[in-house]
N, CA, C and O atoms as a DFTB+ gen file, in Angstrom:
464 C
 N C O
     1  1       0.849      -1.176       0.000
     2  2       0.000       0.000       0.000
     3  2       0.898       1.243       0.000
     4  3       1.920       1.201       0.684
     5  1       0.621       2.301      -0.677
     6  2       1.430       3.446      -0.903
     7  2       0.821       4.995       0.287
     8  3      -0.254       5.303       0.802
     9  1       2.219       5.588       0.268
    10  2       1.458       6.546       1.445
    11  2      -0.248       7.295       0.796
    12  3      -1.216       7.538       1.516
    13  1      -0.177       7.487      -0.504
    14  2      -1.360       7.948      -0.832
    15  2      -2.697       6.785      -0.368
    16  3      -3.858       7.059      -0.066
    17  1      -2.279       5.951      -0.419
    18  2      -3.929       4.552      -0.102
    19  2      -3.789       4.589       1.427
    20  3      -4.859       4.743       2.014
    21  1      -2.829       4.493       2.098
    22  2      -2.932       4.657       3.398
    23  2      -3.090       6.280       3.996
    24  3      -3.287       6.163       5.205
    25  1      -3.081       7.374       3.712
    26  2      -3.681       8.685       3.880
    27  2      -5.345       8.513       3.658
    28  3      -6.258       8.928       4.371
    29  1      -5.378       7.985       2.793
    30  2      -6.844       8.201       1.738
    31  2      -7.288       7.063       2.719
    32  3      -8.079       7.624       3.477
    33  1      -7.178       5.733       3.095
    34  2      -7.794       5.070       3.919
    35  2      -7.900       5.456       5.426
    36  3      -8.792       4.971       6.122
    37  1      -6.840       6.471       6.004
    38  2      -7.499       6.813       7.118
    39  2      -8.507       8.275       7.550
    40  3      -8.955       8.687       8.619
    41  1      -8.579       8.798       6.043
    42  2      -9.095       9.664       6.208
    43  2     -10.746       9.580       5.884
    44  3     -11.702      10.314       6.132
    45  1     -10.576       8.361       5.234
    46  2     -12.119       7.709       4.976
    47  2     -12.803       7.234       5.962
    48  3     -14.031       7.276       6.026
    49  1     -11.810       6.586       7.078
    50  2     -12.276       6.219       8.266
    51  2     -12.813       7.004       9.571
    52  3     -13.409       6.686      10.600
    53  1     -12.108       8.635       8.792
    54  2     -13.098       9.674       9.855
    55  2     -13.488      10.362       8.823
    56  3     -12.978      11.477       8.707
    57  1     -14.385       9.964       7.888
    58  2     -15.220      10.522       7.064
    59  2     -14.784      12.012       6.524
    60  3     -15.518      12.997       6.603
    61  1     -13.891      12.008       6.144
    62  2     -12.791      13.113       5.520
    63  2     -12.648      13.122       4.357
    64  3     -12.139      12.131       3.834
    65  1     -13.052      14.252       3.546
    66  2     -11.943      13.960       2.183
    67  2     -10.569      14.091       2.210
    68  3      -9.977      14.350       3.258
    69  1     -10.192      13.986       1.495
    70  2      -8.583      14.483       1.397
    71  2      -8.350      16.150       1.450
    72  3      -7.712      16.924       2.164
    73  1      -9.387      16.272       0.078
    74  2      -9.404      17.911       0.409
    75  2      -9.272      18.667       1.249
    76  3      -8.628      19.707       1.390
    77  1     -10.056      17.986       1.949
    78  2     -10.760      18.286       3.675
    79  2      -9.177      18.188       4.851
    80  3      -8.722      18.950       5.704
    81  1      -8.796      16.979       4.361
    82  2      -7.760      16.840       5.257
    83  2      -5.897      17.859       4.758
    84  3      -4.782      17.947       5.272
    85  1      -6.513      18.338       3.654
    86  2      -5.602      18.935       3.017
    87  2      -5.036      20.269       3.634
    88  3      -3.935      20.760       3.882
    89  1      -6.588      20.649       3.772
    90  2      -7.002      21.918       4.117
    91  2      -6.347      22.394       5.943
    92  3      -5.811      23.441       6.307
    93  1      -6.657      21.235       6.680
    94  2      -6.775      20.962       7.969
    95  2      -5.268      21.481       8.246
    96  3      -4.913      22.433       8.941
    97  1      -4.510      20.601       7.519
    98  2      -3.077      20.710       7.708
    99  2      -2.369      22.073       7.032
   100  3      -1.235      22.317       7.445
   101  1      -2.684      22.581       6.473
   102  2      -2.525      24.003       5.784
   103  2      -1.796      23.500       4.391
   104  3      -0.832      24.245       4.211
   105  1      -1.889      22.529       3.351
   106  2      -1.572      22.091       2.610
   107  2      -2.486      22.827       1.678
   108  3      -3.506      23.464       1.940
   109  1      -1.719      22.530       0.192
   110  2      -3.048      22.883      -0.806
   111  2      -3.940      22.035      -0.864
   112  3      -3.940      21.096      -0.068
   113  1      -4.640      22.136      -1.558
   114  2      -5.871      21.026      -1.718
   115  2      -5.851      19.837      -2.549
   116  3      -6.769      19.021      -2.467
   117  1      -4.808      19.665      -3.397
   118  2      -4.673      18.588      -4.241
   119  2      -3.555      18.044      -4.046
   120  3      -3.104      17.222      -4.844
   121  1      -2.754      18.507      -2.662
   122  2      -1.507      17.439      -2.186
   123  2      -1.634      16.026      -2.171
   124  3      -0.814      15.199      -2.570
   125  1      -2.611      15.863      -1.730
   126  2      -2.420      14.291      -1.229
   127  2      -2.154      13.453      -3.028
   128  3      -1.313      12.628      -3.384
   129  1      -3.497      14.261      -3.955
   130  2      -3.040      13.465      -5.413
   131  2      -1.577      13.774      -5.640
   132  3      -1.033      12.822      -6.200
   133  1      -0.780      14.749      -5.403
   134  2       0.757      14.584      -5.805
   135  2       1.540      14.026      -5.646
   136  3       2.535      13.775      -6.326
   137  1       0.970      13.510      -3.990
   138  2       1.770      12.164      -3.632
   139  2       1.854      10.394      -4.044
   140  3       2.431       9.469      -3.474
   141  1       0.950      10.445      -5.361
   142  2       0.894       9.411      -5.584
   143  2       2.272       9.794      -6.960
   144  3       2.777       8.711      -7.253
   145  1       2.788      10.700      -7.606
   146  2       3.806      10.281      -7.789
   147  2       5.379      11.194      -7.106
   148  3       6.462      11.080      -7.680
   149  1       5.244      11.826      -6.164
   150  2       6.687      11.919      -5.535
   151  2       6.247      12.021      -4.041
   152  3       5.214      12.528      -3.603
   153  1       6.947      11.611      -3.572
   154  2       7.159      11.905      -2.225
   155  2       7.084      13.038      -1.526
   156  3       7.593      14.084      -1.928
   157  1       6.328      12.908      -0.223
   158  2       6.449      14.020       0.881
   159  2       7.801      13.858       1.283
   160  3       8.690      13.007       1.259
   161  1       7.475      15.705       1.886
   162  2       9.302      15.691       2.933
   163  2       8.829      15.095       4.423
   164  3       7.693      14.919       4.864
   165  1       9.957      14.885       4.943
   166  2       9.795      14.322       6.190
   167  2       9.024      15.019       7.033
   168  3       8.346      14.328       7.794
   169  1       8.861      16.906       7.184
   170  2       8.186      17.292       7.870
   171  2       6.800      17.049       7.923
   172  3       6.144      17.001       8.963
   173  1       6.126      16.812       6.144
   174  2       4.799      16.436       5.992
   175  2       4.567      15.165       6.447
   176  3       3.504      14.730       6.892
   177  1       5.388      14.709       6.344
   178  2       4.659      13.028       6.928
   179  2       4.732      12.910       8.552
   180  3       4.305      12.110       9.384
   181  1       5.586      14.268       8.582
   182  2       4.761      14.080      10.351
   183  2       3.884      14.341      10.695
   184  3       3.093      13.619      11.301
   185  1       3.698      16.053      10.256
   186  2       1.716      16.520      10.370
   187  2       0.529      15.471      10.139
   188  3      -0.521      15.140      10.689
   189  1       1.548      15.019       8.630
   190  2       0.111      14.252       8.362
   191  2       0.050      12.925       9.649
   192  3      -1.067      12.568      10.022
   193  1       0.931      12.459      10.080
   194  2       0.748      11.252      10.740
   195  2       0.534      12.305      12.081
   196  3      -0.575      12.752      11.789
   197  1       0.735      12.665      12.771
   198  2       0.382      13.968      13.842
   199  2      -1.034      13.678      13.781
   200  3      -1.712      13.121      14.644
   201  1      -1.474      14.221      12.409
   202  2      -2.748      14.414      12.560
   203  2      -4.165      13.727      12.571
   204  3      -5.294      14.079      12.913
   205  1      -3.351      12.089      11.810
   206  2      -4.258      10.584      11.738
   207  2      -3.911      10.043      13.381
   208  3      -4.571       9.152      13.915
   209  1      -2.861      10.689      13.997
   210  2      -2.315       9.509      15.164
   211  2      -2.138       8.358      14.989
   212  3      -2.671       7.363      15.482
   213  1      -0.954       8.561      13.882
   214  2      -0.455       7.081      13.757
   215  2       1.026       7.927      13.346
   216  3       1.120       9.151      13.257
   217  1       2.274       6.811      13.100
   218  2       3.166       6.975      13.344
   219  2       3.945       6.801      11.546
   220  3       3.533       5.981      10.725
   221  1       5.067       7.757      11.301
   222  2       5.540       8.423      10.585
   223  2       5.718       6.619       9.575
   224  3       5.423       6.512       8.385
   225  1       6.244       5.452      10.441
   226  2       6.697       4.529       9.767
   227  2       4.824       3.656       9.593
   228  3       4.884       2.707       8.811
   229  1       4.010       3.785       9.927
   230  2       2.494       3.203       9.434
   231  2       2.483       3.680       8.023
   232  3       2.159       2.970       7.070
   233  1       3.002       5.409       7.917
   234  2       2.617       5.728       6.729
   235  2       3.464       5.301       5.357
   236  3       3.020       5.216       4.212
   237  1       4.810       5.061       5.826
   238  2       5.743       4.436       5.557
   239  2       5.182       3.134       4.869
   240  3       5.351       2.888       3.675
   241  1       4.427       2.244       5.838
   242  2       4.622       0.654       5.202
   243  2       5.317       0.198       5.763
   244  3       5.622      -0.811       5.127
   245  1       6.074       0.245       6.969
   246  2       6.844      -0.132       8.167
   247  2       6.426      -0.823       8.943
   248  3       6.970      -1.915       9.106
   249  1       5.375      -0.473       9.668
   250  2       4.603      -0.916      10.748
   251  2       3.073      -0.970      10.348
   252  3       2.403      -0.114       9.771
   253  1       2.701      -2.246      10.830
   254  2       1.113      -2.469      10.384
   255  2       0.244      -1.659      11.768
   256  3      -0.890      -1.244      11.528
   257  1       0.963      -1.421      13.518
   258  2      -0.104      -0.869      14.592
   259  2       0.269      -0.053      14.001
   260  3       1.411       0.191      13.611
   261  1      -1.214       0.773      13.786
   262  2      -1.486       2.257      12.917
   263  2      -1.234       2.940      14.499
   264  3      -0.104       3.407      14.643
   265  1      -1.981       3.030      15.471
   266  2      -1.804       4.082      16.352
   267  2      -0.319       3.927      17.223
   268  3       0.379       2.980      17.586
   269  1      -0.260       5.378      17.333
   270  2       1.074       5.888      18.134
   271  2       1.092       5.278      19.392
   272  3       1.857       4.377      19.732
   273  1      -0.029       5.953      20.265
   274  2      -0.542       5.895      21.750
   275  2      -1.615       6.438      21.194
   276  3      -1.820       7.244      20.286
   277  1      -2.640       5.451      22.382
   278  2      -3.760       5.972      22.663
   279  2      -3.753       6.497      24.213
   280  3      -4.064       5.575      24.967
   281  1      -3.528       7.524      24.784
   282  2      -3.931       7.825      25.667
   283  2      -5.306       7.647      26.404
   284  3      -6.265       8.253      25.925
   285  1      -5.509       6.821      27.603
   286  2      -6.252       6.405      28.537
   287  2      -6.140       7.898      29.109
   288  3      -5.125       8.327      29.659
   289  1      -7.488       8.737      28.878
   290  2      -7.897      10.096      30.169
   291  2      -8.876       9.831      30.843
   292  3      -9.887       9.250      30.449
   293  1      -8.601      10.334      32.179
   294  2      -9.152       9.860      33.373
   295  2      -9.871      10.753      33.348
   296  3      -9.311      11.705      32.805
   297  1     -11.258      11.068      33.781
   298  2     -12.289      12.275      33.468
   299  2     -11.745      12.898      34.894
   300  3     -11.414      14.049      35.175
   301  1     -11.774      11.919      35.538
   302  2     -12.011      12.865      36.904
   303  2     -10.332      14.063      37.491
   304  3     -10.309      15.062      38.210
   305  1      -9.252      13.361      36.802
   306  2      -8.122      14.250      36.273
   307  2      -8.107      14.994      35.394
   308  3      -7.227      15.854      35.433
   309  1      -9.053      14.992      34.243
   310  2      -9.055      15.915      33.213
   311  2      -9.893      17.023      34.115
   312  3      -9.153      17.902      34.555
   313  1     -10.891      17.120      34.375
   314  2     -11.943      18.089      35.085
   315  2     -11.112      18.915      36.199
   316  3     -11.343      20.119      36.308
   317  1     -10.030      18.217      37.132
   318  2      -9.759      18.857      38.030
   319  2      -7.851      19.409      36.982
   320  3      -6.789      19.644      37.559
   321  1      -7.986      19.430      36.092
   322  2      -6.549      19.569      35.553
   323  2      -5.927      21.547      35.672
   324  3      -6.773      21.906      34.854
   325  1      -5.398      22.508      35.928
   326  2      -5.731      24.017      36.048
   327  2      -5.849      24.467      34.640
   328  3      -5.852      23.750      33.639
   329  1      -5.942      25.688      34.703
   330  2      -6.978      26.255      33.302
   331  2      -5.814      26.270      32.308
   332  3      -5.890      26.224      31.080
   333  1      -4.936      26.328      32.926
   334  2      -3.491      26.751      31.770
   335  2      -2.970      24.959      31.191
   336  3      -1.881      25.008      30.618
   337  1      -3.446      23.809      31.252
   338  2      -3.381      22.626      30.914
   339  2      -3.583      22.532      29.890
   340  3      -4.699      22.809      29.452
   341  1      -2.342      22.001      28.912
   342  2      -2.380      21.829      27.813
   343  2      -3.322      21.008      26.608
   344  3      -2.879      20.374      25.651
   345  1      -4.381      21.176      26.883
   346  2      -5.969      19.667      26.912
   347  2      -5.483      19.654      25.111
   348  3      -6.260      18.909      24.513
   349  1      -4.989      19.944      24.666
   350  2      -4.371      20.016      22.561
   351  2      -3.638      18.532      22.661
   352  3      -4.297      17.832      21.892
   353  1      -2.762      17.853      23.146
   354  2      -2.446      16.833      23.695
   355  2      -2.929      15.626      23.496
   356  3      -2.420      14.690      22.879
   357  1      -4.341      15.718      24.269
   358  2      -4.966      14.632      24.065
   359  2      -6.599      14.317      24.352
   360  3      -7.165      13.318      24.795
   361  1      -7.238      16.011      23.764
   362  2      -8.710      16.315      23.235
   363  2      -8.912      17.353      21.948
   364  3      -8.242      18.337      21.633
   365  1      -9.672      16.971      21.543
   366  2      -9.531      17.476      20.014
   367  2     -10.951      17.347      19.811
   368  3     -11.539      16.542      20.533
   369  1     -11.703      18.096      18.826
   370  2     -13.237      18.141      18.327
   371  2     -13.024      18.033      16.801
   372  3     -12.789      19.105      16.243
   373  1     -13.063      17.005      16.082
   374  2     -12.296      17.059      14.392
   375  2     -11.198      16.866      14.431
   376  3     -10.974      17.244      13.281
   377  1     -10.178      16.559      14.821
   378  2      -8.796      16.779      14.844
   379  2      -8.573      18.568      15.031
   380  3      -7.516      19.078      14.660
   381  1      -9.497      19.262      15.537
   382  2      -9.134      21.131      15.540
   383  2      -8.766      20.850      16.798
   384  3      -9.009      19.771      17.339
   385  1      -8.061      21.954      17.424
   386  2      -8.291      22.043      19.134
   387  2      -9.716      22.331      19.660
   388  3     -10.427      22.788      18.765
   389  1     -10.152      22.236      20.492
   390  2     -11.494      22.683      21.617
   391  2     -10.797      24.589      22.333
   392  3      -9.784      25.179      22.709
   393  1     -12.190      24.742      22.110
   394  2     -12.232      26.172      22.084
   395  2     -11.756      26.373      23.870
   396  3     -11.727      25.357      24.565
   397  1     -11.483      27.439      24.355
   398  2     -11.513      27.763      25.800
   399  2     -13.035      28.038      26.824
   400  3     -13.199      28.346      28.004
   401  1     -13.834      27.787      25.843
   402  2     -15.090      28.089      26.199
   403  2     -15.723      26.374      26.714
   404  3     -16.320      25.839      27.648
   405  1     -15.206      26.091      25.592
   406  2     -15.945      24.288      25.530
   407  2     -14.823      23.783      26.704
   408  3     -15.158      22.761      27.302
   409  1     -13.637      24.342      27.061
   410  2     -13.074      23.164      27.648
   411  2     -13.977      23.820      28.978
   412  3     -14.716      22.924      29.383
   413  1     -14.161      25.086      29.790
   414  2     -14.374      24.977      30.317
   415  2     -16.119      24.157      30.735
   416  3     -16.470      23.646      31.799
   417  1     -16.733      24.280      29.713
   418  2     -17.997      23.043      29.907
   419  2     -17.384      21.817      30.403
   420  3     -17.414      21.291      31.516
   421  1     -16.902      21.536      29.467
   422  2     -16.274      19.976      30.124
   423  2     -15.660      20.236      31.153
   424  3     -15.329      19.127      31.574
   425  1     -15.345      20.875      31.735
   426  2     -14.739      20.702      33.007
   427  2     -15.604      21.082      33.851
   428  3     -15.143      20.603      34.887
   429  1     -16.628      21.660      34.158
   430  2     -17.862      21.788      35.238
   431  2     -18.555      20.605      35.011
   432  3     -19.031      19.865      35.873
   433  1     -18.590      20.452      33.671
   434  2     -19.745      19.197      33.102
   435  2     -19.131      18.098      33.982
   436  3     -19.707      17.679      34.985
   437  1     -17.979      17.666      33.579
   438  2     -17.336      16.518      34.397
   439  2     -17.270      16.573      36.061
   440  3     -17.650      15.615      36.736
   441  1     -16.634      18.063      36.776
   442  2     -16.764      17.823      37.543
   443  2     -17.921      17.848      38.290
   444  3     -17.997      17.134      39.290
   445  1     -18.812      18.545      37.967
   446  2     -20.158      18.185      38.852
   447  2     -20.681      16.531      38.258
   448  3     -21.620      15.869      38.700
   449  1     -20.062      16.291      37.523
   450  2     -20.849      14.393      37.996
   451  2     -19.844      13.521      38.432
   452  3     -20.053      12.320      38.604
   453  1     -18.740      14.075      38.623
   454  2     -17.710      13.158      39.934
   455  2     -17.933      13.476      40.864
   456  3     -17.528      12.684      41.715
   457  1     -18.622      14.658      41.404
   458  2     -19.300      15.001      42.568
   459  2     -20.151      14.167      43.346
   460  3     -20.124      14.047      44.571
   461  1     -20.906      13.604      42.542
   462  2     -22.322      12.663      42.954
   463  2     -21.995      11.473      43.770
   464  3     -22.890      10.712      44.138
């Protein structure tokens, strides 16, 4: 499988076009078709794998475990985490970051039902 079928297959799997995922990454919009005949630089195949969470050698054809880490978050540590906590890490809405508004929902949201 070539990095273009494996881009294009994980971006199908979160209902993405390419376009879409083109866009995300600040790429043009018809990158991903260029890569079916030359190669990305190393920096792109990190974003792009950055941004599937999977690892630079999945996209490669290296390694068949697609994910990096999955981080296990504990709600009741995320809720009590301070406001300056880096939540980009390991919460995301689309692959975008979560606004400062939404994190703080989730964090009343959560902590008033560890309360109970």
């Amino acid at each position: 499988m070539t990095i273009f079928e494996r881009v294009k297959e994980l971006s199908e799997k979160q209902g993405k076009s390419l376009q879409r995922v083109s866009e995300d990454l600040g790429f043009s919009s018809n990158y991903f078709y260029r890569m079916k005949k030359q190669q990305p630089t190393a920096e792109k195949l990190k974003l792009i794998a950055d941004y599937f969470n999977v690892s630079v050698d999945y996209l490669l054809g290296r390694d068949e475990a697609k994910p990096v880490n999955e981080p296990i978050v504990d709600i009741a540590e995320l809720a009590n985490k301070p406001k300056d906590f880096d939540w980009d890490k390991i919460l995301s809405a689309g692959g975008k970051p979560i606004t400062e508004q939404d994190k703080e929902i989730i964090r009343r949201l959560f902590a008033d039902k560890l309360a109970d």
